[in-house]
Amino acid sequence: MSITANWSYPTAIKFGAGRIKELADHCKAVGIKKPLLVTDRGLASMAITQGALDVLEAAGLGRAIFADVDPNPNDINLAAGVKAFKDGGHDGVIAFGGGSGLDLGKAVAFMAGQSRPVWDFEDIGDWWTRASIEGIAPIIAVPTTAGTGSEVGRASVITNSETHTKKVIFHPKFLPAVTICDPELTVGMPKAITAGTGMDAFAHCLEAYSSPFYHPMSAGIALEGMRLVKEYLPRAFKDGTDIEARAHMMSAAAMGAVAFQKGLGAIHSLSHPVGALYNTHHGTTNAVVMPAVLAFNRAAIEEKIAAAAAYLGISGGFDGFADYVLSLRAELGIPEKLSALGVGTDRIDEMAAMAIVDPTAGGNPVELTLDSAKALFHETI
C-alpha cells in the first residue's frame, strides 16, 4: 500500500495563565511596531481587551482597535477592517477573541496585501497560490474562548453577505506567527458560551477522528482532545473560575483545530448553512446536530467510536458513546432541536443544497447526499 500525506504543526504557542503580559514582547519579536487589535463588538469594551491594549500602549505600540465584527464575520466586516488597517498605517494584526475575532483578524492581515477579491482565495485546489505574499501582515493570535482553535489554523471562515454562504479562505500565511493561550482570558465567559465553544472543540476532535483520511498524528491528537473535553468541560461550565479546567479546555480547542487537518464532516456541513442563514452560535449548532450525524455515520465508524469510548472510559461501545454525547449536551443546557435556536423548517431544501457542497462534506465517513441532508435537517429541527 502506498501512503502519501502532507502534515504540518508549526504554530508557536505561548501557553499559561498571565502570559498576555508578553504581548508587546512578541509583537516586537516578529517586527510589529504598530499593531491593530481586531476583535468583536462584544469584547471591545471588556477588561481583558482593554488590558491587552494597556500592555501595547505601555510598550509604545499604541492602542488601536477594530471591533466592527459580526458573530459570523462577513466580507463587509473584512473590507472595513482592511480599510482601518491601511488608514492607520498598521504593520501587524493582533487577532483577539473567539472564532469571529480570530478569523476576521487573520483575514484582515492577509487581505491588506491583496488586490484580488477575497473569494479568489477560497480553499479550493491551489487557489491560495494566487495570493501576493509581500503585503501579508504578521499575525499574533490571542484566543479568549476555548472552541474554534482558529489560533492555530491556516484558514478563516468568512460569510458572503450577498449569498449568505460561509466560505473557507485559506493561505499558509494565515497561520499566526505567535499564539498566546492565556486561560485567565476565558474566565469571564458566560456559561452558554463556555458550553457552545467547548462542544465546538469536541466536534472538531470527533469529526477529525472519524474522518476516513490518513493522518494518524491528528487522530491521536483528536482522541486526547476528546478526553480533555470529557474531563474538564463540565468543570469549566460549573465553575468559570476553575483555571485548571479553563486551561485544559484551551488545549482541547487548539488540539481540535490541529486535528481537523484530517478532515471534518456532516456536523459542520449542516452547521455552516444554519449559521449563515440564522446567525446561530456555531459550536452550539454543532452540538445540536451531533447525535443525529453520529447515528447517520454509524455503519462506517462503529469500531472507531468503540475504541474511542474505551479510551475515554465510557462503557457500552458505540451506543455508550452516543448516550454520553446526549448526557453531556443535557448537562450543558444545550437544546435538543435547532428550532430552539430560531431555525425553521421552511428553508430545509436551501440548507441541504448548501450542506452537500460545503467544503467539510467531503470528510464525512458516509456520503452526504441531498436526500440524507434533508432528512438530517428534518430530524434536527
CSV table of C-alpha atoms in Angstrom, one decimal:
chain,number,residue,atom,x,y,z
A,1,MET,CA,0.0,0.0,0.0
A,2,SER,CA,1.3,3.4,-1.0
A,3,ILE,CA,0.6,6.1,1.6
A,4,THR,CA,1.3,9.8,0.9
A,5,ALA,CA,0.2,12.7,3.0
A,6,ASN,CA,1.1,16.3,3.9
A,7,TRP,CA,1.4,17.2,7.6
A,8,SER,CA,2.3,20.4,9.4
A,9,TYR,CA,2.2,21.5,13.0
A,10,PRO,CA,4.3,24.7,13.1
A,11,THR,CA,2.4,27.1,15.4
A,12,ALA,CA,4.5,28.7,18.2
A,13,ILE,CA,2.2,28.6,21.2
A,14,LYS,CA,2.9,30.5,24.5
A,15,PHE,CA,0.6,28.7,26.9
A,16,GLY,CA,-0.1,29.7,30.5
A,17,ALA,CA,-2.0,31.9,32.9
A,18,GLY,CA,-1.0,35.5,32.8
A,19,ARG,CA,1.0,35.3,29.6
A,20,ILE,CA,-1.0,38.1,27.9
A,21,LYS,CA,1.6,40.3,29.6
A,22,GLU,CA,4.1,39.1,27.0
A,23,LEU,CA,2.0,40.5,24.1
A,24,ALA,CA,4.2,43.5,23.3
A,25,ASP,CA,7.4,41.5,23.5
A,26,HIS,CA,6.0,39.0,20.9
A,27,CYS,CA,4.9,41.9,18.7
A,28,LYS,CA,8.5,43.3,18.7
A,29,ALA,CA,9.9,39.8,18.2
A,30,VAL,CA,8.0,39.4,14.9
A,31,GLY,CA,8.6,43.0,13.8
A,32,ILE,CA,5.3,44.6,14.6
A,33,LYS,CA,5.7,48.2,15.5
A,34,LYS,CA,2.1,49.5,15.1
A,35,PRO,CA,-0.4,46.7,15.7
A,36,LEU,CA,-4.2,46.8,15.0
A,37,LEU,CA,-6.1,44.7,17.6
A,38,VAL,CA,-9.1,43.1,15.8
A,39,THR,CA,-11.9,41.7,18.0
A,40,ASP,CA,-15.7,41.6,18.0
A,41,ARG,CA,-18.1,44.2,19.3
A,42,GLY,CA,-19.0,42.3,22.5
A,43,LEU,CA,-15.3,42.1,23.6
A,44,ALA,CA,-14.3,45.7,22.6
A,45,SER,CA,-15.0,47.3,26.0
A,46,MET,CA,-14.3,44.3,28.2
A,47,ALA,CA,-11.5,44.4,30.8
A,48,ILE,CA,-9.5,41.6,29.1
A,49,THR,CA,-9.4,43.6,25.9
A,50,GLN,CA,-8.6,46.9,27.5
A,51,GLY,CA,-5.9,45.1,29.5
A,52,ALA,CA,-4.3,43.9,26.3
A,53,LEU,CA,-4.4,47.4,24.8
A,54,ASP,CA,-2.8,48.7,28.0
A,55,VAL,CA,0.1,46.3,27.5
A,56,LEU,CA,0.6,47.5,24.0
A,57,GLU,CA,0.4,51.2,24.9
A,58,ALA,CA,2.8,50.8,27.8
A,59,ALA,CA,5.3,49.4,25.4
A,60,GLY,CA,4.9,52.3,22.9
A,61,LEU,CA,2.9,50.3,20.4
A,62,GLY,CA,-0.3,52.4,20.5
A,63,ARG,CA,-3.8,51.1,21.4
A,64,ALA,CA,-5.5,50.8,18.0
A,65,ILE,CA,-8.6,48.6,17.9
A,66,PHE,CA,-11.1,47.5,15.2
A,67,ALA,CA,-14.2,45.8,16.6
A,68,ASP,CA,-16.8,46.1,13.8
A,69,VAL,CA,-17.1,42.3,13.6
A,70,ASP,CA,-20.3,40.2,13.4
A,71,PRO,CA,-20.8,36.9,15.2
A,72,ASN,CA,-20.4,35.2,11.8
A,73,PRO,CA,-17.8,37.6,10.2
A,74,ASN,CA,-18.5,38.6,6.6
A,75,ASP,CA,-17.0,40.4,3.7
A,76,ILE,CA,-18.4,43.8,4.8
A,77,ASN,CA,-16.6,43.5,8.1
A,78,LEU,CA,-13.5,42.4,6.3
A,79,ALA,CA,-13.5,45.4,3.9
A,80,ALA,CA,-13.9,47.8,6.9
A,81,GLY,CA,-11.1,46.1,8.8
A,82,VAL,CA,-8.7,46.3,5.9
A,83,LYS,CA,-9.6,50.0,5.5
A,84,ALA,CA,-8.9,50.6,9.2
A,85,PHE,CA,-5.6,48.7,8.9
A,86,LYS,CA,-4.4,50.8,5.9
A,87,ASP,CA,-5.8,54.1,7.1
A,88,GLY,CA,-4.0,53.6,10.4
A,89,GLY,CA,-0.7,52.7,8.8
A,90,HIS,CA,-0.6,49.4,10.7
A,91,ASP,CA,2.0,46.7,10.2
A,92,GLY,CA,0.6,43.7,12.0
A,93,VAL,CA,-2.6,42.3,13.5
A,94,ILE,CA,-3.5,41.0,16.9
A,95,ALA,CA,-6.4,38.7,16.3
A,96,PHE,CA,-8.2,38.7,19.7
A,97,GLY,CA,-11.3,36.9,20.8
A,98,GLY,CA,-13.4,33.9,19.9
A,99,GLY,CA,-13.7,32.5,16.4
A,100,SER,CA,-15.2,35.6,14.9
A,101,GLY,CA,-12.4,38.0,16.1
A,102,LEU,CA,-9.7,35.5,15.3
A,103,ASP,CA,-11.0,34.7,11.8
A,104,LEU,CA,-11.6,38.3,10.8
A,105,GLY,CA,-8.2,39.4,12.3
A,106,LYS,CA,-6.3,36.8,10.3
A,107,ALA,CA,-8.3,37.7,7.1
A,108,VAL,CA,-7.5,41.5,7.6
A,109,ALA,CA,-3.8,40.8,7.9
A,110,PHE,CA,-4.0,38.6,4.8
A,111,MET,CA,-6.2,40.9,2.6
A,112,ALA,CA,-4.1,44.0,3.4
A,113,GLY,CA,-1.7,42.7,0.9
A,114,GLN,CA,-4.1,41.6,-1.9
A,115,SER,CA,-5.6,43.3,-4.9
A,116,ARG,CA,-7.9,40.4,-5.8
A,117,PRO,CA,-11.3,39.8,-4.0
A,118,VAL,CA,-11.2,37.5,-1.0
A,119,TRP,CA,-13.4,34.9,-2.8
A,120,ASP,CA,-10.4,34.2,-5.1
A,121,PHE,CA,-8.7,32.6,-2.2
A,122,GLU,CA,-11.3,30.1,-1.2
A,123,ASP,CA,-9.9,26.7,0.0
A,124,ILE,CA,-10.3,25.1,-3.4
A,125,GLY,CA,-7.3,23.3,-5.1
A,126,ASP,CA,-4.3,25.6,-5.3
A,127,TRP,CA,-6.3,28.9,-5.3
A,128,TRP,CA,-4.1,30.1,-2.4
A,129,THR,CA,-1.2,30.4,-4.8
A,130,ARG,CA,-2.9,33.3,-6.4
A,131,ALA,CA,-2.1,35.5,-3.4
A,132,SER,CA,0.6,38.1,-3.3
A,133,ILE,CA,2.8,37.2,-0.3
A,134,GLU,CA,4.7,40.5,0.1
A,135,GLY,CA,1.9,42.6,1.7
A,136,ILE,CA,0.6,39.9,4.2
A,137,ALA,CA,1.0,41.3,7.7
A,138,PRO,CA,2.2,39.2,10.6
A,139,ILE,CA,-0.4,37.9,13.0
A,140,ILE,CA,-0.4,37.3,16.7
A,141,ALA,CA,-3.4,35.3,17.9
A,142,VAL,CA,-5.0,35.6,21.3
A,143,PRO,CA,-8.0,33.3,21.9
A,144,THR,CA,-10.5,34.4,24.6
A,145,THR,CA,-12.7,31.3,24.2
A,146,ALA,CA,-11.9,27.6,24.1
A,147,GLY,CA,-13.6,26.3,21.0
A,148,THR,CA,-12.8,27.1,17.4
A,149,GLY,CA,-9.0,26.7,17.6
A,150,SER,CA,-8.7,29.3,14.9
A,151,GLU,CA,-5.5,30.5,16.7
A,152,VAL,CA,-3.6,27.5,15.2
A,153,GLY,CA,-5.3,27.4,11.8
A,154,ARG,CA,-4.4,28.4,8.3
A,155,ALA,CA,-7.9,29.5,7.3
A,156,SER,CA,-10.7,31.8,8.1
A,157,VAL,CA,-14.4,31.3,7.7
A,158,ILE,CA,-16.0,34.4,6.1
A,159,THR,CA,-19.7,34.7,5.2
A,160,ASN,CA,-20.6,36.1,1.8
A,161,SER,CA,-23.1,38.8,2.6
A,162,GLU,CA,-24.8,38.5,-0.8
A,163,THR,CA,-25.3,34.7,-1.0
A,164,HIS,CA,-25.3,34.1,2.8
A,165,THR,CA,-22.9,31.2,2.4
A,166,LYS,CA,-19.9,30.5,4.6
A,167,LYS,CA,-16.6,30.3,2.7
A,168,VAL,CA,-13.3,28.9,3.9
A,169,ILE,CA,-10.5,31.2,2.9
A,170,PHE,CA,-7.1,29.5,3.0
A,171,HIS,CA,-3.4,30.5,2.9
A,172,PRO,CA,-0.4,29.2,4.8
A,173,LYS,CA,0.3,32.8,5.9
A,174,PHE,CA,-2.9,32.9,7.8
A,175,LEU,CA,-1.0,30.9,10.4
A,176,PRO,CA,-0.2,33.3,13.3
A,177,ALA,CA,3.5,33.9,14.0
A,178,VAL,CA,2.8,33.5,17.7
A,179,THR,CA,-0.3,32.4,19.7
A,180,ILE,CA,-0.8,33.4,23.3
A,181,CYS,CA,-3.0,30.9,25.1
A,182,ASP,CA,-3.8,32.5,28.5
A,183,PRO,CA,-6.6,30.7,30.2
A,184,GLU,CA,-7.2,33.6,32.5
A,185,LEU,CA,-8.8,35.4,29.5
A,186,THR,CA,-11.5,32.8,29.3
A,187,VAL,CA,-12.6,33.0,33.0
A,188,GLY,CA,-15.4,35.6,32.2
A,189,MET,CA,-17.0,33.5,29.5
A,190,PRO,CA,-20.8,33.2,30.1
A,191,LYS,CA,-22.0,29.6,30.7
A,192,ALA,CA,-23.7,29.3,27.3
A,193,ILE,CA,-20.6,30.4,25.5
A,194,THR,CA,-18.4,28.0,27.6
A,195,ALA,CA,-20.8,25.2,26.6
A,196,GLY,CA,-21.1,26.1,22.9
A,197,THR,CA,-17.4,26.7,22.4
A,198,GLY,CA,-16.5,23.6,24.3
A,199,MET,CA,-18.8,21.5,22.2
A,200,ASP,CA,-17.2,23.1,19.1
A,201,ALA,CA,-13.8,21.8,20.3
A,202,PHE,CA,-15.4,18.3,20.9
A,203,ALA,CA,-17.0,18.4,17.4
A,204,HIS,CA,-13.6,19.2,15.8
A,205,CYS,CA,-12.0,16.3,17.6
A,206,LEU,CA,-14.9,13.8,17.0
A,207,GLU,CA,-15.1,14.6,13.3
A,208,ALA,CA,-11.4,14.6,12.7
A,209,TYR,CA,-11.1,11.3,14.5
A,210,SER,CA,-14.0,9.8,12.4
A,211,SER,CA,-12.7,11.2,9.1
A,212,PRO,CA,-11.6,8.5,6.6
A,213,PHE,CA,-8.4,10.3,5.6
A,214,TYR,CA,-5.0,9.1,6.6
A,215,HIS,CA,-3.5,11.2,9.4
A,216,PRO,CA,-2.6,9.1,12.5
A,217,MET,CA,-0.9,12.0,14.2
A,218,SER,CA,-4.2,14.0,14.0
A,219,ALA,CA,-6.2,11.0,15.0
A,220,GLY,CA,-4.2,10.7,18.2
A,221,ILE,CA,-4.5,14.4,19.0
A,222,ALA,CA,-8.3,14.2,18.4
A,223,LEU,CA,-8.6,11.3,20.8
A,224,GLU,CA,-6.8,13.1,23.6
A,225,GLY,CA,-8.7,16.3,22.8
A,226,MET,CA,-12.0,14.5,23.4
A,227,ARG,CA,-10.7,13.2,26.7
A,228,LEU,CA,-9.8,16.7,27.9
A,229,VAL,CA,-13.3,17.9,27.0
A,230,LYS,CA,-14.9,15.0,28.8
A,231,GLU,CA,-12.8,15.6,31.9
A,232,TYR,CA,-12.8,19.4,32.0
A,233,LEU,CA,-15.7,21.0,30.1
A,234,PRO,CA,-18.3,20.1,32.8
A,235,ARG,CA,-15.9,21.6,35.4
A,236,ALA,CA,-15.4,24.8,33.4
A,237,PHE,CA,-19.2,25.1,32.9
A,238,LYS,CA,-19.9,24.6,36.5
A,239,ASP,CA,-17.3,27.0,37.8
A,240,GLY,CA,-16.0,29.5,35.3
A,241,THR,CA,-13.1,30.4,37.7
A,242,ASP,CA,-11.7,26.9,37.6
A,243,ILE,CA,-8.4,27.9,36.0
A,244,GLU,CA,-7.2,24.3,35.6
A,245,ALA,CA,-10.3,23.3,33.7
A,246,ARG,CA,-10.1,26.5,31.6
A,247,ALA,CA,-6.5,25.7,30.7
A,248,HIS,CA,-7.3,22.1,29.6
A,249,MET,CA,-10.2,23.4,27.6
A,250,MET,CA,-7.9,25.9,25.9
A,251,SER,CA,-5.6,23.0,25.0
A,252,ALA,CA,-8.6,20.9,23.7
A,253,ALA,CA,-9.6,23.8,21.4
A,254,ALA,CA,-6.2,24.1,19.9
A,255,MET,CA,-6.0,20.3,19.5
A,256,GLY,CA,-9.3,20.2,17.7
A,257,ALA,CA,-8.2,22.7,15.1
A,258,VAL,CA,-4.8,20.9,14.7
A,259,ALA,CA,-6.6,17.6,14.4
A,260,PHE,CA,-9.0,18.7,11.7
A,261,GLN,CA,-6.2,18.7,9.1
A,262,LYS,CA,-7.5,15.2,8.9
A,263,GLY,CA,-11.0,16.4,7.9
A,264,LEU,CA,-14.3,17.4,9.2
A,265,GLY,CA,-17.8,16.1,8.3
A,266,ALA,CA,-21.5,16.4,8.3
A,267,ILE,CA,-21.8,18.1,11.7
A,268,HIS,CA,-20.1,21.1,10.2
A,269,SER,CA,-21.7,20.7,6.8
A,270,LEU,CA,-25.1,21.1,8.4
A,271,SER,CA,-24.0,23.7,10.9
A,272,HIS,CA,-22.5,26.1,8.4
A,273,PRO,CA,-25.7,26.8,6.4
A,274,VAL,CA,-27.7,27.2,9.7
A,275,GLY,CA,-25.2,29.7,11.0
A,276,ALA,CA,-25.0,31.6,7.7
A,277,LEU,CA,-28.8,31.9,7.4
A,278,TYR,CA,-29.9,32.2,11.0
A,279,ASN,CA,-26.8,33.6,12.7
A,280,THR,CA,-26.8,30.9,15.3
A,281,HIS,CA,-23.8,30.2,17.6
A,282,HIS,CA,-21.6,27.8,15.6
A,283,GLY,CA,-20.5,25.5,18.4
A,284,THR,CA,-24.0,25.3,19.9
A,285,THR,CA,-25.3,24.4,16.4
A,286,ASN,CA,-22.7,21.7,16.1
A,287,ALA,CA,-23.8,20.3,19.5
A,288,VAL,CA,-27.5,20.2,18.4
A,289,VAL,CA,-26.9,18.2,15.2
A,290,MET,CA,-24.1,16.0,16.6
A,291,PRO,CA,-26.2,13.0,17.8
A,292,ALA,CA,-28.1,12.7,14.5
A,293,VAL,CA,-24.9,12.8,12.5
A,294,LEU,CA,-23.2,10.3,14.8
A,295,ALA,CA,-26.1,7.9,14.2
A,296,PHE,CA,-26.0,8.6,10.4
A,297,ASN,CA,-22.3,7.6,10.3
A,298,ARG,CA,-22.6,4.6,12.5
A,299,ALA,CA,-22.0,1.9,9.9
A,300,ALA,CA,-18.7,3.5,8.9
A,301,ILE,CA,-17.3,4.4,12.3
A,302,GLU,CA,-18.8,2.0,14.8
A,303,GLU,CA,-15.5,0.3,15.6
A,304,LYS,CA,-13.5,3.6,15.7
A,305,ILE,CA,-16.0,5.1,18.1
A,306,ALA,CA,-16.0,1.9,20.3
A,307,ALA,CA,-12.2,2.3,20.6
A,308,ALA,CA,-12.6,6.0,21.4
A,309,ALA,CA,-15.2,5.1,24.1
A,310,ALA,CA,-12.8,2.7,25.7
A,311,TYR,CA,-10.1,5.3,25.8
A,312,LEU,CA,-12.5,7.8,27.3
A,313,GLY,CA,-13.6,5.4,30.0
A,314,ILE,CA,-17.1,5.1,28.5
A,315,SER,CA,-18.7,1.6,28.6
A,316,GLY,CA,-21.0,0.2,26.0
A,317,GLY,CA,-19.1,0.9,22.8
A,318,PHE,CA,-20.8,3.0,20.1
A,319,ASP,CA,-24.1,3.1,22.0
A,320,GLY,CA,-22.4,4.1,25.2
A,321,PHE,CA,-20.6,6.9,23.4
A,322,ALA,CA,-23.8,8.1,21.7
A,323,ASP,CA,-25.5,8.1,25.1
A,324,TYR,CA,-22.6,10.1,26.6
A,325,VAL,CA,-22.9,12.8,23.9
A,326,LEU,CA,-26.6,13.2,24.8
A,327,SER,CA,-25.9,13.4,28.5
A,328,LEU,CA,-23.1,15.9,28.1
A,329,ARG,CA,-25.3,18.0,25.9
A,330,ALA,CA,-28.1,18.0,28.5
A,331,GLU,CA,-25.6,18.7,31.3
A,332,LEU,CA,-24.5,21.8,29.4
A,333,GLY,CA,-28.0,23.1,28.8
A,334,ILE,CA,-27.8,22.8,25.1
A,335,PRO,CA,-31.2,22.4,23.3
A,336,GLU,CA,-32.2,19.2,21.6
A,337,LYS,CA,-33.5,20.8,18.5
A,338,LEU,CA,-32.4,23.6,16.1
A,339,SER,CA,-35.9,25.1,16.4
A,340,ALA,CA,-34.9,26.3,19.9
A,341,LEU,CA,-32.2,28.4,18.2
A,342,GLY,CA,-34.8,30.0,15.9
A,343,VAL,CA,-34.3,27.7,12.9
A,344,GLY,CA,-37.5,26.9,10.9
A,345,THR,CA,-38.3,24.1,8.5
A,346,ASP,CA,-39.1,26.5,5.6
A,347,ARG,CA,-35.5,26.6,4.4
A,348,ILE,CA,-34.5,22.9,4.6
A,349,ASP,CA,-34.2,22.5,0.9
A,350,GLU,CA,-31.9,25.5,0.7
A,351,MET,CA,-29.8,24.5,3.6
A,352,ALA,CA,-29.5,20.9,2.4
A,353,ALA,CA,-28.3,22.2,-1.0
A,354,MET,CA,-25.7,24.3,0.8
A,355,ALA,CA,-24.6,21.4,3.1
A,356,ILE,CA,-23.7,19.0,0.3
A,357,VAL,CA,-21.3,21.5,-1.4
A,358,ASP,CA,-19.8,22.7,1.9
A,359,PRO,CA,-16.0,22.0,2.0
A,360,THR,CA,-16.4,19.8,5.1
A,361,ALA,CA,-18.9,17.4,3.4
A,362,GLY,CA,-16.0,15.5,1.7
A,363,GLY,CA,-14.6,14.4,5.0
A,364,ASN,CA,-17.8,12.7,6.3
A,365,PRO,CA,-17.3,8.9,6.6
A,366,VAL,CA,-20.7,8.3,4.8
A,367,GLU,CA,-21.5,10.3,1.7
A,368,LEU,CA,-23.8,13.2,2.4
A,369,THR,CA,-26.4,13.3,-0.3
A,370,LEU,CA,-29.2,15.9,-0.9
A,371,ASP,CA,-31.8,13.5,0.4
A,372,SER,CA,-29.8,12.5,3.5
A,373,ALA,CA,-29.0,16.2,4.3
A,374,LYS,CA,-32.7,17.0,4.1
A,375,ALA,CA,-33.5,14.0,6.3
A,376,LEU,CA,-30.9,15.1,8.9
A,377,PHE,CA,-32.4,18.6,8.9
A,378,HIS,CA,-35.9,17.3,9.4
A,379,GLU,CA,-34.6,15.2,12.3
A,380,THR,CA,-32.7,18.0,14.0
A,381,ILE,CA,-35.2,20.9,13.6
